[in-house]
PDB file of C-alpha atoms in Angstrom:
ATOM      1  CA  MET A   1     128.586 140.985  90.443  1.00 89.00           C
ATOM      2  CA  ASN A   2     124.752 141.016  91.468  1.00 96.00           C
ATOM      3  CA  VAL A   3     122.004 141.976  89.110  1.00 97.00           C
ATOM      4  CA  TYR A   4     121.666 145.401  90.448  1.00 98.00           C
ATOM      5  CA  GLU A   5     125.544 146.247  89.551  1.00 97.00           C
ATOM      6  CA  GLN A   6     125.086 144.355  85.956  1.00 98.00           C
ATOM      7  CA  ALA A   7     122.380 146.981  85.407  1.00 98.00           C
ATOM      8  CA  ALA A   8     123.998 149.888  86.887  1.00 98.00           C
ATOM      9  CA  LEU A   9     127.454 149.200  84.562  1.00 98.00           C
ATOM     10  CA  LEU A  10     124.924 148.878  81.481  1.00 98.00           C
ATOM     11  CA  ILE A  11     123.620 152.202  82.482  1.00 98.00           C
ATOM     12  CA  LYS A  12     126.974 153.967  83.336  1.00 97.00           C
ATOM     13  CA  GLU A  13     128.144 152.433  79.761  1.00 97.00           C
ATOM     14  CA  ALA A  14     125.073 154.124  77.945  1.00 98.00           C
ATOM     15  CA  ASN A  15     125.001 157.313  76.244  1.00 97.00           C
ATOM     16  CA  ASP A  16     121.186 157.240  75.175  1.00 98.00           C
ATOM     17  CA  VAL A  17     118.749 155.507  77.621  1.00 98.00           C
ATOM     18  CA  ALA A  18     114.939 155.242  77.027  1.00 98.00           C
ATOM     19  CA  ALA A  19     112.631 153.370  79.493  1.00 98.00           C
ATOM     20  CA  PHE A  20     109.488 151.506  78.242  1.00 98.00           C
ATOM     21  CA  THR A  21     106.977 151.267  81.386  1.00 97.00           C
ATOM     22  CA  GLY A  22     103.779 149.439  81.697  1.00 95.00           C
ATOM     23  CA  ALA A  23     100.822 148.842  84.166  1.00 92.00           C
ATOM     24  CA  GLY A  24     103.184 146.987  86.770  1.00 93.00           C
ATOM     25  CA  ILE A  25     104.902 150.167  87.740  1.00 96.00           C
ATOM     26  CA  SER A  26     101.639 151.865  88.279  1.00 95.00           C
ATOM     27  CA  ALA A  27     100.106 149.040  90.276  1.00 93.00           C
ATOM     28  CA  GLU A  28     102.872 149.843  92.826  1.00 95.00           C
ATOM     29  CA  SER A  29     101.529 152.989  93.246  1.00 96.00           C
ATOM     30  CA  GLY A  30      98.132 151.593  94.168  1.00 92.00           C
ATOM     31  CA  ILE A  31      96.610 151.918  90.444  1.00 91.00           C
ATOM     32  CA  PRO A  32      95.079 148.256  89.677  1.00 82.00           C
ATOM     33  CA  THR A  33      95.965 146.689  86.381  1.00 71.00           C
ATOM     34  CA  PHE A  34      93.626 146.484  83.238  1.00 59.00           C
ATOM     35  CA  ARG A  35      94.455 142.791  82.278  1.00 55.00           C
ATOM     36  CA  ASP A  36      96.103 141.029  85.438  1.00 54.00           C
ATOM     37  CA  PRO A  37      93.588 138.681  87.658  1.00 55.00           C
ATOM     38  CA  GLY A  38      91.716 140.910  89.771  1.00 53.00           C
ATOM     39  CA  GLY A  39      92.488 143.839  87.468  1.00 51.00           C
ATOM     40  CA  ILE A  40      89.746 146.080  86.301  1.00 53.00           C
ATOM     41  CA  TRP A  41      88.447 143.816  83.288  1.00 48.00           C
ATOM     42  CA  ASP A  42      87.982 141.145  85.642  1.00 52.00           C
ATOM     43  CA  GLN A  43      85.191 143.422  87.449  1.00 55.00           C
ATOM     44  CA  PHE A  44      83.984 145.474  84.489  1.00 57.00           C
ATOM     45  CA  ASP A  45      83.234 144.339  80.985  1.00 60.00           C
ATOM     46  CA  PRO A  46      85.759 146.172  78.841  1.00 57.00           C
ATOM     47  CA  GLU A  47      83.564 146.397  75.943  1.00 56.00           C
ATOM     48  CA  GLU A  48      81.137 148.528  77.954  1.00 59.00           C
ATOM     49  CA  PHE A  49      83.637 150.294  80.197  1.00 61.00           C
ATOM     50  CA  GLY A  50      86.409 150.595  77.346  1.00 60.00           C
ATOM     51  CA  THR A  51      84.399 152.597  74.889  1.00 62.00           C
ATOM     52  CA  ALA A  52      82.657 155.913  74.625  1.00 65.00           C
ATOM     53  CA  GLN A  53      79.603 153.946  73.158  1.00 69.00           C
ATOM     54  CA  GLY A  54      79.508 151.524  76.102  1.00 63.00           C
ATOM     55  CA  ILE A  55      79.914 153.967  78.791  1.00 68.00           C
ATOM     56  CA  MET A  56      76.862 155.910  77.294  1.00 69.00           C
ATOM     57  CA  SER A  57      75.080 152.486  77.301  1.00 70.00           C
ATOM     58  CA  VAL A  58      75.814 151.871  80.695  1.00 69.00           C
ATOM     59  CA  MET A  59      74.852 155.433  81.713  1.00 68.00           C
ATOM     60  CA  GLN A  60      71.180 154.515  80.414  1.00 71.00           C
ATOM     61  CA  ARG A  61      71.031 151.309  81.833  1.00 75.00           C
ATOM     62  CA  ARG A  62      72.737 151.233  84.840  1.00 78.00           C
ATOM     63  CA  PRO A  63      73.727 154.602  85.916  1.00 78.00           C
ATOM     64  CA  GLU A  64      74.317 153.601  89.388  1.00 84.00           C
ATOM     65  CA  VAL A  65      76.972 150.936  88.188  1.00 82.00           C
ATOM     66  CA  LEU A  66      78.462 153.697  86.647  1.00 81.00           C
ATOM     67  CA  ARG A  67      78.871 156.127  89.180  1.00 88.00           C
ATOM     68  CA  GLU A  68      80.457 153.483  91.313  1.00 86.00           C
ATOM     69  CA  PHE A  69      82.828 152.569  88.571  1.00 84.00           C
ATOM     70  CA  LEU A  70      84.042 156.383  88.240  1.00 87.00           C
ATOM     71  CA  LEU A  71      83.927 156.969  91.890  1.00 90.00           C
ATOM     72  CA  ASN A  72      86.039 154.250  92.618  1.00 88.00           C
ATOM     73  CA  SER A  73      88.428 155.340  89.662  1.00 89.00           C
ATOM     74  CA  VAL A  74      88.785 158.839  91.465  1.00 94.00           C
ATOM     75  CA  ASP A  75      89.397 157.368  94.710  1.00 93.00           C
ATOM     76  CA  THR A  76      92.180 155.378  92.879  1.00 92.00           C
ATOM     77  CA  PHE A  77      93.977 158.172  91.368  1.00 95.00           C
ATOM     78  CA  GLN A  78      93.554 160.563  94.478  1.00 96.00           C
ATOM     79  CA  LYS A  79      95.680 157.902  96.610  1.00 95.00           C
ATOM     80  CA  ALA A  80      98.035 157.169  93.921  1.00 96.00           C
ATOM     81  CA  LYS A  81     101.591 158.081  94.565  1.00 96.00           C
ATOM     82  CA  ILE A  82     104.972 158.072  92.608  1.00 98.00           C
ATOM     83  CA  ASN A  83     107.178 155.126  93.775  1.00 98.00           C
ATOM     84  CA  GLY A  84     110.783 154.311  93.482  1.00 98.00           C
ATOM     85  CA  ALA A  85     110.701 153.425  90.034  1.00 98.00           C
ATOM     86  CA  HIS A  86     109.368 157.084  88.864  1.00 98.00           C
ATOM     87  CA  ARG A  87     111.726 158.716  91.061  1.00 98.00           C
ATOM     88  CA  ALA A  88     114.554 156.832  89.647  1.00 98.00           C
ATOM     89  CA  LEU A  89     113.507 157.648  86.223  1.00 98.00           C
ATOM     90  CA  ALA A  90     113.243 161.146  86.724  1.00 98.00           C
ATOM     91  CA  GLU A  91     116.517 161.175  88.519  1.00 98.00           C
ATOM     92  CA  LEU A  92     118.158 159.422  85.557  1.00 98.00           C
ATOM     93  CA  GLU A  93     117.003 162.177  83.078  1.00 98.00           C
ATOM     94  CA  GLY A  94     118.372 164.822  85.533  1.00 97.00           C
ATOM     95  CA  MET A  95     121.836 162.881  84.803  1.00 96.00           C
ATOM     96  CA  LYS A  96     121.221 163.151  81.068  1.00 96.00           C
ATOM     97  CA  LYS A  97     121.310 159.506  80.904  1.00 97.00           C
ATOM     98  CA  LEU A  98     117.656 159.210  80.066  1.00 98.00           C
ATOM     99  CA  PHE A  99     116.163 161.156  77.177  1.00 98.00           C
ATOM    100  CA  ALA A 100     112.651 159.676  77.037  1.00 98.00           C
ATOM    101  CA  VAL A 101     110.087 157.648  78.818  1.00 98.00           C
ATOM    102  CA  ILE A 102     107.905 155.560  76.540  1.00 98.00           C
ATOM    103  CA  THR A 103     104.676 154.839  78.665  1.00 97.00           C
ATOM    104  CA  GLN A 104     101.431 152.807  78.315  1.00 95.00           C
ATOM    105  CA  ASN A 105     100.301 154.434  81.669  1.00 96.00           C
ATOM    106  CA  ILE A 106      97.874 157.209  81.736  1.00 95.00           C
ATOM    107  CA  ASP A 107      98.410 158.199  85.031  1.00 96.00           C
ATOM    108  CA  ASN A 108     100.782 161.177  84.843  1.00 97.00           C
ATOM    109  CA  LEU A 109     102.660 159.582  87.647  1.00 98.00           C
ATOM    110  CA  HIS A 110     106.067 160.268  85.566  1.00 98.00           C
ATOM    111  CA  GLU A 111     105.642 164.060  84.916  1.00 98.00           C
ATOM    112  CA  ASP A 112     104.720 164.029  88.826  1.00 97.00           C
ATOM    113  CA  ALA A 113     108.041 162.561  89.466  1.00 98.00           C
ATOM    114  CA  GLY A 114     109.782 165.420  87.160  1.00 98.00           C
ATOM    115  CA  ASN A 115     110.236 163.533  83.920  1.00 98.00           C
ATOM    116  CA  VAL A 116     109.763 165.997  80.958  1.00 97.00           C
ATOM    117  CA  ASN A 117     110.104 163.959  77.745  1.00 97.00           C
ATOM    118  CA  VAL A 118     107.305 161.360  78.265  1.00 98.00           C
ATOM    119  CA  LEU A 119     105.909 159.877  75.421  1.00 98.00           C
ATOM    120  CA  GLU A 120     102.313 158.481  76.038  1.00 98.00           C
ATOM    121  CA  VAL A 121     101.151 156.049  73.853  1.00 97.00           C
ATOM    122  CA  HIS A 122      97.739 155.355  75.631  1.00 95.00           C
ATOM    123  CA  GLY A 123      97.306 159.036  76.249  1.00 96.00           C
ATOM    124  CA  ASN A 124      96.674 160.948  79.420  1.00 97.00           C
ATOM    125  CA  LEU A 125      93.749 160.837  81.824  1.00 95.00           C
ATOM    126  CA  PHE A 126      94.780 164.626  83.138  1.00 97.00           C
ATOM    127  CA  ARG A 127      94.729 166.117  79.629  1.00 97.00           C
ATOM    128  CA  SER A 128      91.688 167.041  78.031  1.00 96.00           C
ATOM    129  CA  ARG A 129      90.620 166.735  73.762  1.00 96.00           C
ATOM    130  CA  CYS A 130      88.265 168.855  72.068  1.00 97.00           C
ATOM    131  CA  VAL A 131      85.613 166.161  70.355  1.00 93.00           C
ATOM    132  CA  SER A 132      85.412 169.553  67.757  1.00 95.00           C
ATOM    133  CA  CYS A 133      88.469 170.663  66.949  1.00 97.00           C
ATOM    134  CA  ASN A 134      90.828 168.319  68.714  1.00 95.00           C
ATOM    135  CA  GLN A 135      92.642 170.613  71.048  1.00 97.00           C
ATOM    136  CA  ARG A 136      94.243 169.343  73.653  1.00 96.00           C
ATOM    137  CA  ARG A 137      94.706 171.052  77.133  1.00 96.00           C
ATOM    138  CA  SER A 138      96.302 169.647  80.412  1.00 96.00           C
ATOM    139  CA  LEU A 139      94.336 169.880  83.324  1.00 96.00           C
ATOM    140  CA  ASN A 140      94.997 170.186  87.145  1.00 96.00           C
ATOM    141  CA  LYS A 141      94.938 166.677  88.567  1.00 95.00           C
ATOM    142  CA  ASP A 142      93.824 167.611  91.966  1.00 95.00           C
ATOM    143  CA  GLU A 143      91.102 170.505  90.701  1.00 95.00           C
ATOM    144  CA  PHE A 144      89.817 167.813  87.924  1.00 96.00           C
ATOM    145  CA  LEU A 145      89.620 164.852  90.615  1.00 97.00           C
ATOM    146  CA  ASN A 146      88.023 167.122  93.397  1.00 96.00           C
ATOM    147  CA  GLY A 147      85.518 168.200  90.765  1.00 95.00           C
ATOM    148  CA  ALA A 148      84.304 164.794  89.723  1.00 95.00           C
ATOM    149  CA  ARG A 149      84.168 163.621  93.205  1.00 96.00           C
ATOM    150  CA  ASP A 150      81.831 166.502  93.765  1.00 94.00           C
ATOM    151  CA  VAL A 151      79.450 165.179  90.897  1.00 93.00           C
ATOM    152  CA  LEU A 152      79.551 161.700  91.547  1.00 93.00           C
ATOM    153  CA  GLU A 153      78.780 162.002  95.339  1.00 94.00           C
ATOM    154  CA  ASP A 154      75.711 163.874  94.496  1.00 92.00           C
ATOM    155  CA  ARG A 155      74.108 160.691  93.800  1.00 90.00           C
ATOM    156  CA  ASP A 156      70.376 162.461  93.537  1.00 89.00           C
ATOM    157  CA  ASN A 157      71.515 164.766  90.496  1.00 90.00           C
ATOM    158  CA  PHE A 158      73.487 161.948  88.868  1.00 88.00           C
ATOM    159  CA  SER A 159      72.992 162.369  85.160  1.00 87.00           C
ATOM    160  CA  LEU A 160      74.744 162.139  81.754  1.00 83.00           C
ATOM    161  CA  GLN A 161      74.607 166.019  81.687  1.00 86.00           C
ATOM    162  CA  ARG A 162      76.622 166.153  85.490  1.00 88.00           C
ATOM    163  CA  VAL A 163      78.891 163.394  83.674  1.00 86.00           C
ATOM    164  CA  ILE A 164      79.701 165.562  80.683  1.00 86.00           C
ATOM    165  CA  GLU A 165      79.893 168.745  82.948  1.00 88.00           C
ATOM    166  CA  ILE A 166      82.873 167.095  84.565  1.00 91.00           C
ATOM    167  CA  MET A 167      85.030 167.878  81.742  1.00 93.00           C
ATOM    168  CA  PRO A 168      85.745 171.601  80.777  1.00 93.00           C
ATOM    169  CA  ARG A 169      84.864 173.201  77.772  1.00 94.00           C
ATOM    170  CA  CYS A 170      87.151 174.011  74.586  1.00 95.00           C
ATOM    171  CA  SER A 171      87.964 177.573  74.152  1.00 94.00           C
ATOM    172  CA  CYS A 172      86.075 176.821  70.841  1.00 95.00           C
ATOM    173  CA  GLY A 173      82.848 176.301  72.787  1.00 93.00           C
ATOM    174  CA  GLY A 174      83.003 172.165  72.174  1.00 95.00           C
ATOM    175  CA  LEU A 175      82.774 169.507  74.398  1.00 93.00           C
ATOM    176  CA  THR A 176      85.730 167.669  75.623  1.00 95.00           C
ATOM    177  CA  ARG A 177      86.765 164.382  76.968  1.00 91.00           C
ATOM    178  CA  PRO A 178      89.668 162.337  78.366  1.00 93.00           C
ATOM    179  CA  ASP A 179      92.491 162.619  75.993  1.00 96.00           C
ATOM    180  CA  VAL A 180      92.747 158.800  76.762  1.00 94.00           C
ATOM    181  CA  VAL A 181      92.994 155.985  74.095  1.00 92.00           C
ATOM    182  CA  MET A 182      90.070 153.840  74.219  1.00 85.00           C
ATOM    183  CA  PHE A 183      89.379 150.001  72.809  1.00 79.00           C
ATOM    184  CA  GLY A 184      89.215 150.371  68.783  1.00 81.00           C
ATOM    185  CA  GLU A 185      90.920 153.976  68.947  1.00 85.00           C
ATOM    186  CA  ALA A 186      94.683 154.594  67.451  1.00 90.00           C
ATOM    187  CA  VAL A 187      97.634 154.747  69.798  1.00 93.00           C
ATOM    188  CA  GLN A 188      99.243 157.594  70.149  1.00 96.00           C
ATOM    189  CA  ARG A 189     102.944 159.271  69.235  1.00 96.00           C
ATOM    190  CA  LEU A 190     103.922 155.888  67.872  1.00 96.00           C
ATOM    191  CA  GLU A 191     106.254 157.375  65.544  1.00 97.00           C
ATOM    192  CA  GLU A 192     108.203 159.145  68.383  1.00 98.00           C
ATOM    193  CA  SER A 193     108.129 156.112  70.227  1.00 98.00           C
ATOM    194  CA  TYR A 194     109.621 153.824  67.550  1.00 98.00           C
ATOM    195  CA  ASP A 195     112.323 156.716  66.774  1.00 98.00           C
ATOM    196  CA  ALA A 196     113.210 156.650  70.496  1.00 98.00           C
ATOM    197  CA  ALA A 197     113.500 153.189  70.358  1.00 98.00           C
ATOM    198  CA  SER A 198     115.732 153.379  67.600  1.00 98.00           C
ATOM    199  CA  ARG A 199     117.861 155.893  68.979  1.00 98.00           C
ATOM    200  CA  CYS A 200     118.788 154.502  72.398  1.00 98.00           C
ATOM    201  CA  ASP A 201     121.688 152.181  73.042  1.00 98.00           C
ATOM    202  CA  LEU A 202     119.987 150.767  76.334  1.00 98.00           C
ATOM    203  CA  MET A 203     116.137 150.154  77.145  1.00 98.00           C
ATOM    204  CA  LEU A 204     114.737 149.832  80.531  1.00 98.00           C
ATOM    205  CA  VAL A 205     111.864 147.483  80.482  1.00 98.00           C
ATOM    206  CA  LEU A 206     110.007 148.097  83.525  1.00 97.00           C
ATOM    207  CA  GLY A 207     106.561 146.436  84.671  1.00 94.00           C
ATOM    208  CA  THR A 208     105.283 145.338  81.404  1.00 92.00           C
ATOM    209  CA  SER A 209     103.748 142.039  80.239  1.00 84.00           C
ATOM    210  CA  GLY A 210     104.806 142.729  76.822  1.00 86.00           C
ATOM    211  CA  ALA A 211     101.087 141.683  75.395  1.00 80.00           C
ATOM    212  CA  VAL A 212      99.693 145.084  74.389  1.00 82.00           C
ATOM    213  CA  TYR A 213     100.650 145.739  70.648  1.00 85.00           C
ATOM    214  CA  PRO A 214     101.699 147.635  68.751  1.00 89.00           C
ATOM    215  CA  ALA A 215     103.508 149.507  71.861  1.00 90.00           C
ATOM    216  CA  ALA A 216     104.771 145.618  72.770  1.00 92.00           C
ATOM    217  CA  ALA A 217     107.257 145.483  70.156  1.00 95.00           C
ATOM    218  CA  LEU A 218     109.034 148.484  71.153  1.00 97.00           C
ATOM    219  CA  PRO A 219     111.849 146.644  72.794  1.00 97.00           C
ATOM    220  CA  HIS A 220     112.535 144.380  69.671  1.00 97.00           C
ATOM    221  CA  GLN A 221     112.955 147.444  67.828  1.00 97.00           C
ATOM    222  CA  ALA A 222     115.699 148.603  70.235  1.00 98.00           C
ATOM    223  CA  LYS A 223     117.251 145.174  70.142  1.00 98.00           C
ATOM    224  CA  GLN A 224     117.046 144.897  66.580  1.00 97.00           C
ATOM    225  CA  GLU A 225     118.784 148.659  66.459  1.00 98.00           C
ATOM    226  CA  GLY A 226     121.918 147.427  68.793  1.00 97.00           C
ATOM    227  CA  ALA A 227     120.587 148.599  71.982  1.00 98.00           C
ATOM    228  CA  ARG A 228     121.009 146.493  75.363  1.00 98.00           C
ATOM    229  CA  LEU A 229     117.884 145.590  77.337  1.00 98.00           C
ATOM    230  CA  ILE A 230     117.237 145.746  81.023  1.00 98.00           C
ATOM    231  CA  GLU A 231     114.120 144.135  82.282  1.00 97.00           C
ATOM    232  CA  ILE A 232     112.230 144.563  85.717  1.00 97.00           C
ATOM    233  CA  ASN A 233     109.209 142.691  86.372  1.00 95.00           C
ATOM    234  CA  PRO A 234     107.967 140.446  89.333  1.00 93.00           C
ATOM    235  CA  SER A 235     106.168 138.263  87.056  1.00 87.00           C
ATOM    236  CA  GLU A 236     107.730 137.120  84.066  1.00 83.00           C
ATOM    237  CA  ASN A 237     110.706 138.179  81.656  1.00 84.00           C
ATOM    238  CA  SER A 238     108.317 139.147  78.729  1.00 85.00           C
ATOM    239  CA  TYR A 239     111.246 139.702  76.389  1.00 94.00           C
ATOM    240  CA  ALA A 240     113.417 136.518  77.662  1.00 92.00           C
ATOM    241  CA  GLY A 241     115.200 136.048  74.572  1.00 91.00           C
ATOM    242  CA  ILE A 242     116.163 139.616  74.094  1.00 96.00           C
ATOM    243  CA  THR A 243     117.087 140.729  77.576  1.00 97.00           C
ATOM    244  CA  ASP A 244     120.869 141.550  78.820  1.00 97.00           C
ATOM    245  CA  VAL A 245     119.908 141.590  82.574  1.00 98.00           C
ATOM    246  CA  TYR A 246     116.433 140.607  84.328  1.00 97.00           C
ATOM    247  CA  ILE A 247     115.698 141.527  87.783  1.00 97.00           C
ATOM    248  CA  LYS A 248     112.561 139.806  88.912  1.00 96.00           C
ATOM    249  CA  GLU A 249     111.452 142.048  91.148  1.00 96.00           C
ATOM    250  CA  PRO A 250     109.116 144.987  91.306  1.00 97.00           C
ATOM    251  CA  SER A 251     110.417 148.007  89.653  1.00 97.00           C
ATOM    252  CA  GLY A 252     109.663 150.404  92.679  1.00 97.00           C
ATOM    253  CA  GLU A 253     112.090 148.412  94.734  1.00 98.00           C
ATOM    254  CA  ALA A 254     114.397 147.144  92.084  1.00 98.00           C
ATOM    255  CA  MET A 255     115.286 150.686  90.384  1.00 98.00           C
ATOM    256  CA  PRO A 256     116.682 152.487  93.869  1.00 98.00           C
ATOM    257  CA  LYS A 257     119.096 149.462  94.216  1.00 98.00           C
ATOM    258  CA  VAL A 258     120.175 149.834  90.969  1.00 98.00           C
ATOM    259  CA  MET A 259     120.131 153.503  91.539  1.00 98.00           C
ATOM    260  CA  ASP A 260     122.446 152.801  94.534  1.00 97.00           C
ATOM    261  CA  SER A 261     124.790 151.073  92.625  1.00 98.00           C
ATOM    262  CA  LEU A 262     125.143 153.271  89.772  1.00 98.00           C
ATOM    263  CA  ILE A 263     126.099 156.197  92.144  1.00 96.00           C
ATOM    264  CA  LYS A 264     128.928 154.018  93.640  1.00 95.00           C
ATOM    265  CA  LEU A 265     130.012 152.974  89.962  1.00 93.00           C
ATOM    266  CA  MET A 266     130.095 156.944  88.864  1.00 89.00           C
ATOM    267  CA  ALA A 267     132.123 157.814  92.033  1.00 87.00           C
ATOM    268  CA  HIS A 268     135.190 155.871  91.172  1.00 77.00           C
TER     269      HIS A 268
END
């Protein structure tokens, strides 16, 4: 029995599957990781570009650098498309096998693929949050990115006011910001994520280095409550001590093979 068949068998035997996904699954869709060599924090200082205060400071001192950073980000998100791992997780939810995706990613790709119950511990770039009343509202991804591109490509009129205007006003009249967790801010939906990790009898761990806490503790929580673990990661097995099946391959390549094996198993 190969590793894909082993993983498929564990999924077939499970009743409540949860997935825990990290930057690796988004990297396969063309979104650079933050921490890996050559990633975003190799090119930009996280103290400047990872905090609201830092971004304001860069805007005042080096506006062209901020404009380039934001324009590159818009390019990246406009080009990003769901991959085989996203599709497989949506398929598993449709089969009533998977009940939750816990993700550290902010790109909305799980929702784009069709997953409904997505717990985003680091927020979602395509959701606004009011700085006055804290109200959240989903944004139309294409409209938001196209509007941002229009502002950022107008180099002659680039200003802090124009950057602020990229985000829509709240219904209360307040300014909004992207609903993403910046450095020093508390993660989101952590209690729900721990509940999901405690409830599942199988956790799929896809494309995460296991380095960013507190989210990185979730597979340990699942294992502690008796769940089995399947990890898919091309670089290393971050949870080697607790993994039941490890596939050393990109998630977008491995998950379709696991699904093919699962469908064959389910047919017998």
